[in-house]
Short mmCIF file of C-alpha atoms and ligand atoms in Angstrom, two decimals:
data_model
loop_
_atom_site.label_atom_id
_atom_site.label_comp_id
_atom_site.label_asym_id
_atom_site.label_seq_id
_atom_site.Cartn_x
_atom_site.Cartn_y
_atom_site.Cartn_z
CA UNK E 118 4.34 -18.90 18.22
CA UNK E 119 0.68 -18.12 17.11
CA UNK E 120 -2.24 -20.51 17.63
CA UNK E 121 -2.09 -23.65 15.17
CA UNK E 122 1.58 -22.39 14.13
CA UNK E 123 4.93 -24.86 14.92
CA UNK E 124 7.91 -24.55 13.84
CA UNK E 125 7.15 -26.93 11.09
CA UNK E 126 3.88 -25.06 10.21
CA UNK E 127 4.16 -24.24 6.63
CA UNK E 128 2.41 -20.77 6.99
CA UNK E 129 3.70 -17.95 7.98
CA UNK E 130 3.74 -16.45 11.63
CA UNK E 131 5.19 -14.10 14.26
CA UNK E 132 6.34 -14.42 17.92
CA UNK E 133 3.20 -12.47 18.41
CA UNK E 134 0.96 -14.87 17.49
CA UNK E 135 -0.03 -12.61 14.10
CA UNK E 136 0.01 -14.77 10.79
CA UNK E 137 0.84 -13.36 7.77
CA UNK E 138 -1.19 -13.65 4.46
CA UNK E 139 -0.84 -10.45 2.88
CA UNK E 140 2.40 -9.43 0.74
CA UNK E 141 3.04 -6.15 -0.07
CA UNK E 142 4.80 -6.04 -3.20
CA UNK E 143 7.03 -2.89 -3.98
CA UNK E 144 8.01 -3.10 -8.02
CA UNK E 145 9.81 0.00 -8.52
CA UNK E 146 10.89 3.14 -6.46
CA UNK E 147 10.36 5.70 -9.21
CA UNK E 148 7.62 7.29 -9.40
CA UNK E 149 5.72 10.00 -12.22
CA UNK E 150 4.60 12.05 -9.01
CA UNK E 151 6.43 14.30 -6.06
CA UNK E 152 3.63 14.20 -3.63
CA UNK E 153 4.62 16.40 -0.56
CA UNK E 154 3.54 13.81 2.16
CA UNK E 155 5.28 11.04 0.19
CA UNK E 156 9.01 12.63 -0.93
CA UNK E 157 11.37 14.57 1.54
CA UNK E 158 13.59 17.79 1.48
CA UNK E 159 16.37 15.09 0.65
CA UNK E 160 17.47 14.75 -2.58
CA UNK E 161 16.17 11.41 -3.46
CA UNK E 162 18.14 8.86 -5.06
CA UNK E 163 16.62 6.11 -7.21
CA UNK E 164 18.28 2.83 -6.83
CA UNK E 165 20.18 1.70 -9.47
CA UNK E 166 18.63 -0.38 -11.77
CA UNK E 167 20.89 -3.45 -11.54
CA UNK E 168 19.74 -3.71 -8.00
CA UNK E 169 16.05 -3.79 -8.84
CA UNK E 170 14.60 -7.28 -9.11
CA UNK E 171 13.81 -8.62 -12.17
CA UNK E 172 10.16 -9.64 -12.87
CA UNK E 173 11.29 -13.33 -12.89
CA UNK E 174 13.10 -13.38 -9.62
CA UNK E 175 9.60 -11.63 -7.83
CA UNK E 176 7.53 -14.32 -9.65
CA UNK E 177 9.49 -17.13 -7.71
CA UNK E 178 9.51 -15.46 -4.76
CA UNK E 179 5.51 -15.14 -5.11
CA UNK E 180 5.93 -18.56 -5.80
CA UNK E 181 7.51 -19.22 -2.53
CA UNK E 182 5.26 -16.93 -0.11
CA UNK E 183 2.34 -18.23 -1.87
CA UNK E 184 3.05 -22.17 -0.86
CA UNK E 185 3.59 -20.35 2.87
CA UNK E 186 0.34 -19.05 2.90
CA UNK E 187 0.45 -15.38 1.46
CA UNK E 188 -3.05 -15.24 -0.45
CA UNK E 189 -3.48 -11.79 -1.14
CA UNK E 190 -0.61 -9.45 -2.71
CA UNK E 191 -0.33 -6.05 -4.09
CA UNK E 192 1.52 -4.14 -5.99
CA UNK E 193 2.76 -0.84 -5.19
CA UNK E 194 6.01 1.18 -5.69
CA UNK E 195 7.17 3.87 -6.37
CA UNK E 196 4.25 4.31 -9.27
CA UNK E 197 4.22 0.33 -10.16
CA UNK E 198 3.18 1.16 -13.74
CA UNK E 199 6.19 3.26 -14.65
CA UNK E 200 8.33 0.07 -14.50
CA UNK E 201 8.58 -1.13 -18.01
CA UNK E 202 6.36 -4.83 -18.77
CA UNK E 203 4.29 -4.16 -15.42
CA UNK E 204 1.07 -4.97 -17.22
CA UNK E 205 3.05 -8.18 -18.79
CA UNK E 206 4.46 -8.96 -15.40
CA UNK E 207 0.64 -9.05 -14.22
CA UNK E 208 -0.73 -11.04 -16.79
CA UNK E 209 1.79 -13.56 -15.66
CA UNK E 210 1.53 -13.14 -12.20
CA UNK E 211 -2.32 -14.24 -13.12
CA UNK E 212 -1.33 -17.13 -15.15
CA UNK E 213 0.84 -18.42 -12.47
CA UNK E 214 -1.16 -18.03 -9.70
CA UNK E 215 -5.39 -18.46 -10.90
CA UNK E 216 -6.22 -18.25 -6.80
CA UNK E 217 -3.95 -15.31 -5.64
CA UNK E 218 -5.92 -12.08 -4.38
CA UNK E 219 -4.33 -9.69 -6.86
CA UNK E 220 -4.49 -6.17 -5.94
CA UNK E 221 -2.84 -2.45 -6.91
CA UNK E 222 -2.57 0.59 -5.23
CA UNK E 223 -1.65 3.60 -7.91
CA UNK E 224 -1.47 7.02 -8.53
CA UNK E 225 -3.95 6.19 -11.23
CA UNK E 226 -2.11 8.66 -14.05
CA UNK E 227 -0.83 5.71 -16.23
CA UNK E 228 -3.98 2.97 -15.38
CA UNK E 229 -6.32 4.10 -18.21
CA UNK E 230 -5.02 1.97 -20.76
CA UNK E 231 -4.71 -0.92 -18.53
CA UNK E 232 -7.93 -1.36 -17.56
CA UNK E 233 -9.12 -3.84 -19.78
CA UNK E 234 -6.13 -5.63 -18.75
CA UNK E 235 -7.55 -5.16 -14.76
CA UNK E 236 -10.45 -6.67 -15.84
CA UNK E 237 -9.15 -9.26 -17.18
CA UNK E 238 -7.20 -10.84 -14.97
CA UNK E 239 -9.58 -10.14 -12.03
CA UNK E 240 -7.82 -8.05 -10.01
CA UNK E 241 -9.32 -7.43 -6.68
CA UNK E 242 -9.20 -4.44 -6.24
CA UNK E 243 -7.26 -0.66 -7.40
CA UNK E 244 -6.15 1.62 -4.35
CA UNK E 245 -6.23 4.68 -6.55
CA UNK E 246 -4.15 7.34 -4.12
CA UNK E 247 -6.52 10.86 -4.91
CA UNK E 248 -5.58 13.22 -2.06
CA UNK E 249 -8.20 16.68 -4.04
CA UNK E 250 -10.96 16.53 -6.59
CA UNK E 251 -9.48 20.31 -7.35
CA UNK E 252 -7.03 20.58 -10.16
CA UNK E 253 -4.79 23.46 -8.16
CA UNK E 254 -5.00 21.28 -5.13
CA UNK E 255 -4.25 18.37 -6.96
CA UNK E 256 -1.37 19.98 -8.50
CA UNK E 257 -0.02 21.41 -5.35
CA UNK E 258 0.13 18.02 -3.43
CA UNK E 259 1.48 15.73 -6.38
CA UNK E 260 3.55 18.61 -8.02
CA UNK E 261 1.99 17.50 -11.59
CA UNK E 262 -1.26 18.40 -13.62
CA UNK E 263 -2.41 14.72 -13.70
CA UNK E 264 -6.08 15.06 -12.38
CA UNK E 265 -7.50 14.59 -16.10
CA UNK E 266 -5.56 12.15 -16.59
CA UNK E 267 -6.99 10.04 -12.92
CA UNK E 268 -10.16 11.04 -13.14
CA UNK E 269 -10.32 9.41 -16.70
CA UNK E 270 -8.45 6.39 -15.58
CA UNK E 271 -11.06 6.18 -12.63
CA UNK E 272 -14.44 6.34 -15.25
CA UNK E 273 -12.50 3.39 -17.52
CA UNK E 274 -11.99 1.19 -14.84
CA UNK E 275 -15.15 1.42 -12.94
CA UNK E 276 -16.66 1.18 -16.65
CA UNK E 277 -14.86 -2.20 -16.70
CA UNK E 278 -16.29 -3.13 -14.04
CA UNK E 279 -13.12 -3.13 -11.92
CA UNK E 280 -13.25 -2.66 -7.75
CA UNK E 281 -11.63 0.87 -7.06
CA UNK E 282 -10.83 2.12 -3.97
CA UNK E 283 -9.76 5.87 -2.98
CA UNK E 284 -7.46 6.42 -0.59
CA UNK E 285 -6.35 9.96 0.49
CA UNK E 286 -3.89 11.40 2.98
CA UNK E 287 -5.57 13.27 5.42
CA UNK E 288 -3.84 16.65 5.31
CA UNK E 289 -4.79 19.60 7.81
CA UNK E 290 -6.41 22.48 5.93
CA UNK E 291 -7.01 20.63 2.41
CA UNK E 292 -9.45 17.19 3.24
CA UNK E 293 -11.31 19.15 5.37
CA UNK E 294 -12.03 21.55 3.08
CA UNK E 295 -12.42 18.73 0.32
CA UNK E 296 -14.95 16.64 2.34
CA UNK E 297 -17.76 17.52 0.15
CA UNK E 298 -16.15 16.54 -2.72
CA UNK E 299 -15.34 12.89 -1.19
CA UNK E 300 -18.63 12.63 -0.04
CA UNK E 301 -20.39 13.64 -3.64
CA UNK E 302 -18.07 11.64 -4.99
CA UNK E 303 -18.49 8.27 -3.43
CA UNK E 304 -22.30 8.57 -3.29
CA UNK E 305 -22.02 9.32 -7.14
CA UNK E 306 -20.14 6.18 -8.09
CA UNK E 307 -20.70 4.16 -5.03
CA UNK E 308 -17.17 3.94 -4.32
CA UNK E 309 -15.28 3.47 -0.67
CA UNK E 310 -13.14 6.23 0.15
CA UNK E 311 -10.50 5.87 2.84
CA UNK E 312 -9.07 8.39 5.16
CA UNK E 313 -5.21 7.84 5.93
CA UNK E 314 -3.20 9.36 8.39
CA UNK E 315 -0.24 11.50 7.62
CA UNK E 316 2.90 9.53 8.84
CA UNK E 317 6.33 10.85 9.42
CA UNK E 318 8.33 8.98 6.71
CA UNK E 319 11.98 9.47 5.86
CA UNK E 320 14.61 11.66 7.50
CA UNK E 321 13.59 14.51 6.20
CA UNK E 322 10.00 13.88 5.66
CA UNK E 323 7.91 17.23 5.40
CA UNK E 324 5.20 16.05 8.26
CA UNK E 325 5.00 18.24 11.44
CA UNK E 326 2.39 18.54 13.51
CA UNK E 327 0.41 21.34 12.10
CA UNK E 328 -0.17 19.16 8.82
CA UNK E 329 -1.22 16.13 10.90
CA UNK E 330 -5.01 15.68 11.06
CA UNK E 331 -6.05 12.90 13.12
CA UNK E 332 -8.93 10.68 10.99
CA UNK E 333 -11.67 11.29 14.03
CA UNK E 334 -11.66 14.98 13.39
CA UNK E 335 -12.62 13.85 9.90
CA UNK E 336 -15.09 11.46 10.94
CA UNK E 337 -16.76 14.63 12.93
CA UNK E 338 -16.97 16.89 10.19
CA UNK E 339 -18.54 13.54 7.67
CA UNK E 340 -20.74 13.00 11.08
CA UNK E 341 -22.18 16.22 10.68
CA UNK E 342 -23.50 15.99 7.02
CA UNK E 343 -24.53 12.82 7.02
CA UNK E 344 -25.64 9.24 9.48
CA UNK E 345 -22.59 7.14 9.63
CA UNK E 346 -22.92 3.85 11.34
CA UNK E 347 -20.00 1.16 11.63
CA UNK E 348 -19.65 -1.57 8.19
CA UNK E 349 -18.02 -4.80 8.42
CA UNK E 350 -14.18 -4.46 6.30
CA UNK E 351 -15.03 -6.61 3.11
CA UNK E 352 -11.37 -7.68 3.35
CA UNK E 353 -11.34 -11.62 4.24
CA UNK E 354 -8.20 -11.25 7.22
CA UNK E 355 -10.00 -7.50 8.08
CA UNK E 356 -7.80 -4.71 6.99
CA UNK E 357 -6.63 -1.59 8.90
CA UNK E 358 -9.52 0.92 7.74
CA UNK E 359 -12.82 1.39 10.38
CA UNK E 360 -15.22 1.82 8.04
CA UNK E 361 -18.81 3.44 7.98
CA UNK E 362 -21.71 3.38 5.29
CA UNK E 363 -23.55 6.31 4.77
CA UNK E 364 -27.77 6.33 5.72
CA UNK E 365 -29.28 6.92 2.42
CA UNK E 366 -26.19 7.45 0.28
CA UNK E 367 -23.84 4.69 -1.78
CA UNK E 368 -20.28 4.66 -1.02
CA UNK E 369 -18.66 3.90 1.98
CA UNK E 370 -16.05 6.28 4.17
CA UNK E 371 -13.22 4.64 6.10
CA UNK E 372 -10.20 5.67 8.31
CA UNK E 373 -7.04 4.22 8.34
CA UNK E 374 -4.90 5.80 11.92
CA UNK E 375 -1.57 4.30 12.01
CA UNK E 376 -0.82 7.28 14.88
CA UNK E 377 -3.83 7.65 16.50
CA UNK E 378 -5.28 4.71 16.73
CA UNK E 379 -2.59 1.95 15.49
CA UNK E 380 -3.73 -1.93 14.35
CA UNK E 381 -0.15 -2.98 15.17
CA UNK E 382 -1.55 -6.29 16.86
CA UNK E 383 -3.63 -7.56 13.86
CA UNK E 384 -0.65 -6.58 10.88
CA UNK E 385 -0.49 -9.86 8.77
CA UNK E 386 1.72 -7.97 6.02
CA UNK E 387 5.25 -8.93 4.62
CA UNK E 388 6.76 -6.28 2.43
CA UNK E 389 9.26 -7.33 -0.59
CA UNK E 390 11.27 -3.76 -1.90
CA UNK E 391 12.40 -3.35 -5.24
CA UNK E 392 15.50 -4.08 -4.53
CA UNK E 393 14.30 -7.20 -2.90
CA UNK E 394 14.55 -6.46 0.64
CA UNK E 395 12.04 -7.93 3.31
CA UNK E 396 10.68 -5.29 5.23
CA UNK E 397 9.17 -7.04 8.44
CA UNK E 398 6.87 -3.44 9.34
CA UNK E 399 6.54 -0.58 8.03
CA UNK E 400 7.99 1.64 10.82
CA UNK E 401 11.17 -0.71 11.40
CA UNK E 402 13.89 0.10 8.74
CA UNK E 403 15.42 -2.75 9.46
CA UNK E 404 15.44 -4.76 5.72
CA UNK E 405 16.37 -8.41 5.05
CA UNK E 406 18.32 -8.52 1.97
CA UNK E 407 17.17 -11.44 0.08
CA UNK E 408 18.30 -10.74 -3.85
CA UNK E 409 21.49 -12.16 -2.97
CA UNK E 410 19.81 -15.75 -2.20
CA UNK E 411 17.60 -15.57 -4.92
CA UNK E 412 20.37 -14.71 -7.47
CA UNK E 413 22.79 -17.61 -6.31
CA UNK E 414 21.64 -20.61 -8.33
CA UNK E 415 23.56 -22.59 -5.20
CA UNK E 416 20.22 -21.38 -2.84
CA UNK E 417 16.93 -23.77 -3.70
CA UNK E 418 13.07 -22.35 -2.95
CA UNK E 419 13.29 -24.95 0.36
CA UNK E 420 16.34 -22.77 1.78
CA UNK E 421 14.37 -19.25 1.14
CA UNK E 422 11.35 -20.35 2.97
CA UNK E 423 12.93 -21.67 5.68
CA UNK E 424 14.67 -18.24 6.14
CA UNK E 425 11.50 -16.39 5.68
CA UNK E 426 9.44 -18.58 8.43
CA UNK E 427 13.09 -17.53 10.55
CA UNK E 428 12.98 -14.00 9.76
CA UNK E 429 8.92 -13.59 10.56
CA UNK E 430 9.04 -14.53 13.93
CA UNK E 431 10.75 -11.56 14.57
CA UNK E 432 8.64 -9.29 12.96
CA UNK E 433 8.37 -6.23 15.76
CA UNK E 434 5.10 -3.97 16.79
CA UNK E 435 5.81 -0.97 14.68
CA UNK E 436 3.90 1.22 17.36
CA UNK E 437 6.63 0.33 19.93
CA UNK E 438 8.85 2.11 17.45
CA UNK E 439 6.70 4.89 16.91
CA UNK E 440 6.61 5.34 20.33
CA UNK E 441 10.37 5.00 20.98
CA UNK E 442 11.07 7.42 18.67
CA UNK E 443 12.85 10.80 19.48
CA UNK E 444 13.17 12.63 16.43
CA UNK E 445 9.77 13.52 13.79
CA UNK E 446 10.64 10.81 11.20
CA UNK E 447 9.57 7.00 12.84
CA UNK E 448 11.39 5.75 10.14
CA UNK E 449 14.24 6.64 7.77
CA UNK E 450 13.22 5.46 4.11
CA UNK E 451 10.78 7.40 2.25
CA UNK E 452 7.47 5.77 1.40
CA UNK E 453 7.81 5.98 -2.06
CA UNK E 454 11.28 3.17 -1.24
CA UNK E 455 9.03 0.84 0.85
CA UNK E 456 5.31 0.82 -1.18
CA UNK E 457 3.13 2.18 2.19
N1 LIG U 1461 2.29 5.33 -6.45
C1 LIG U 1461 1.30 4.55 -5.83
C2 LIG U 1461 0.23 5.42 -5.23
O1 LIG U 1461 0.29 6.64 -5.37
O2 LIG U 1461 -0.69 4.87 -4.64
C3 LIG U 1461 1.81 3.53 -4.81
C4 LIG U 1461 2.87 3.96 -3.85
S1 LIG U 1461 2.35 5.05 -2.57
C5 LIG U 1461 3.84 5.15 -1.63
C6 LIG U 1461 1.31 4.01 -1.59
C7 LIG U 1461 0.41 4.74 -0.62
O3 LIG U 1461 1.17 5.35 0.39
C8 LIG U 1461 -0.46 5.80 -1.22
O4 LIG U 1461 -1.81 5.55 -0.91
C9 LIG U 1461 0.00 7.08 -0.57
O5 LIG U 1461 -1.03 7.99 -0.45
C10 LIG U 1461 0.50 6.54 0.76
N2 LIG U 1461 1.47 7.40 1.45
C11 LIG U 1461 2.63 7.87 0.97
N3 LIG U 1461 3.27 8.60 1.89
C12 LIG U 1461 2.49 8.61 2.99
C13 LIG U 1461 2.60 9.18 4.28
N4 LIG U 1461 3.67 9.90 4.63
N5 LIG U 1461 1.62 8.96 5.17
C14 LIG U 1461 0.53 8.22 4.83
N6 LIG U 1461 0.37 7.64 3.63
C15 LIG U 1461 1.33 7.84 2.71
#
């Protein structure tokens, strides 16, 4: 049990000592794009709709993480915004919870007329995923023409004044070859871009090694254009990205290296699913199925949080499982089931 945490601590905490403030939020599994690193050769199937929580059910489950200490969530998917009443289901989200760290990670196709709406109700931060800066490339990762459509979203949001963040999958013969793009583009707009590694996601996820490219090789290349020296994470628990300002340019660069480099033994992250699963880590497929309790008018908020303080203590080191692991795939759902 961590430092400061008993049994009867009302925050939330792992064998390991880790405590956990930060919910990932998964609000659909569908998604507007097929990006190659993201989907599989498997036929994907969406799950059903009956199955997917309703809006209501997440907001008292928020309700319940956030009296055990979760401060920060975000919401991913699947593309969260091609859920129907996201951008009401935000607004209340807001009402309900004035001190909650909001926060979004997106493709960014659908954002542009929600940024007001960002604005509004103070939302931390957007993740925008942009893996190319080129419309082919871009095309040829996502399987869509959707640049226009990001790029715009992008100028609206940082026009409203709204924190954006880029994050892009480090792929082995496009980032390298887009580095002066990211590196123009952050010192244009003063924005943080952040370097993720390529994991090996779902059964038949399309990573092998020749597509990996580990985050320091990227470093090396940024190293030789411009003075990098180490920044502080702006994120109040830390977050998993090293990051690096640039001497004499605005923007920052970061690297996030689940396989190279993994931050297994700071993770403070709970994951809810769409269909209202709790994912302890990201590489452990084993899922808590918690719609059940929260549909059964018999099961009271005091019964789910005792469960969840139960079920965290066993949340596992997902690099023991990457490490265990015999085939390419370290885990069997696809990213765009879990939310990254
Ligand atoms: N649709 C939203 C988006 O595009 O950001 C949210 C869902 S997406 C699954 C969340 C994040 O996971 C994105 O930043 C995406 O780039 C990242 N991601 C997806 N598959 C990945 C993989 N195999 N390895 C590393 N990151 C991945």
């Amino acid at each position: 049990m961590s430092q400061g945490q008993t049994s009867s601590s009302p925050c939330l905490g792992d064998a390991l000592g880790r405590s956990i403030h930060y919910l990932r939020l998964s609000v659909t599994d569908r998604c507007n794009l097929r990006c190659t690193y993201c989907q599989s050769n498997a036929v994907h199937e969406f799950i059903p709709h009956e199955h997917i929580l309703h809006y209501e059910e997440i907001l008292r489950f928020v309700n319940i993480v956030h009296r055990l200490g979760i401060e920060k969530v975000r919401l991913t998917g699947g593309e969260p915004f091609v859920r129907k009443g996201c951008a009401d289901f935000l607004f209340r989200l807001r009402q309900q919870f004035p001190s909650l760290d909001i926060r979004i990670t997106s493709n960014g196709t659908l954002l542009e007329e929600h940024a007001a709406l960002l604005k509004r109700i103070r939302v931390g931060a957007v993740n925008l995923s942009l893996d190319s800066f080129d419309a082919a490339t871009f095309a040829s990762i996502t399987g869509r023409n959707f640049l226009p459509q990001v790029l715009n979203a992008l100028e609206k949001l940082l026009a409203e004044g709204v924190s954006v963040k880029i994050n892009a999958v480090a792929l082995r013969g496009i980032t390298e070859r887009e580095i002066d793009n990211f590196l123009a583009f952050a010192n244009t707009y003063g924005v943080d871009i952040r370097f993720i590694e390529f994991m090996p996601m779902g059964s038949s996820t399309l990573w092998n090694k020749q597509l990996f490219c580990p985050v320091s090789e990227l470093l090396t290349l940024i190293g030789q254009r411009v003075e990098l020296r180490p920044s502080p994470s702006d994120e109040r628990f830390g977050g998993p990205a090293r990051m690096f300002s640039m001497t004499g340019k605005k923007g920052r660069i970061g690297v996030i290296s689940p396989l190279s480099n993994h931050f297994c033994h700071t993770c403070n992250r709970l994951r809810l699913t769409s269909e209202g699963a709790i994912r302890l880590c990201l590489f452990d497929d084993q899922e808590y199925a918690l719609r059940p309790m929260l549909r059964d008018p018999a099961v009271e908020d005091a019964e789910i949080a005792a469960y969840l303080r139960r079920l965290c203590q066993t949340k596992p080191l997902g690099y023991d499982r990457l490490r265990a692991k015999k085939e390419t795939a370290v885990a069997h759902s696809v990213m765009s089931g879990i939310g990254g």
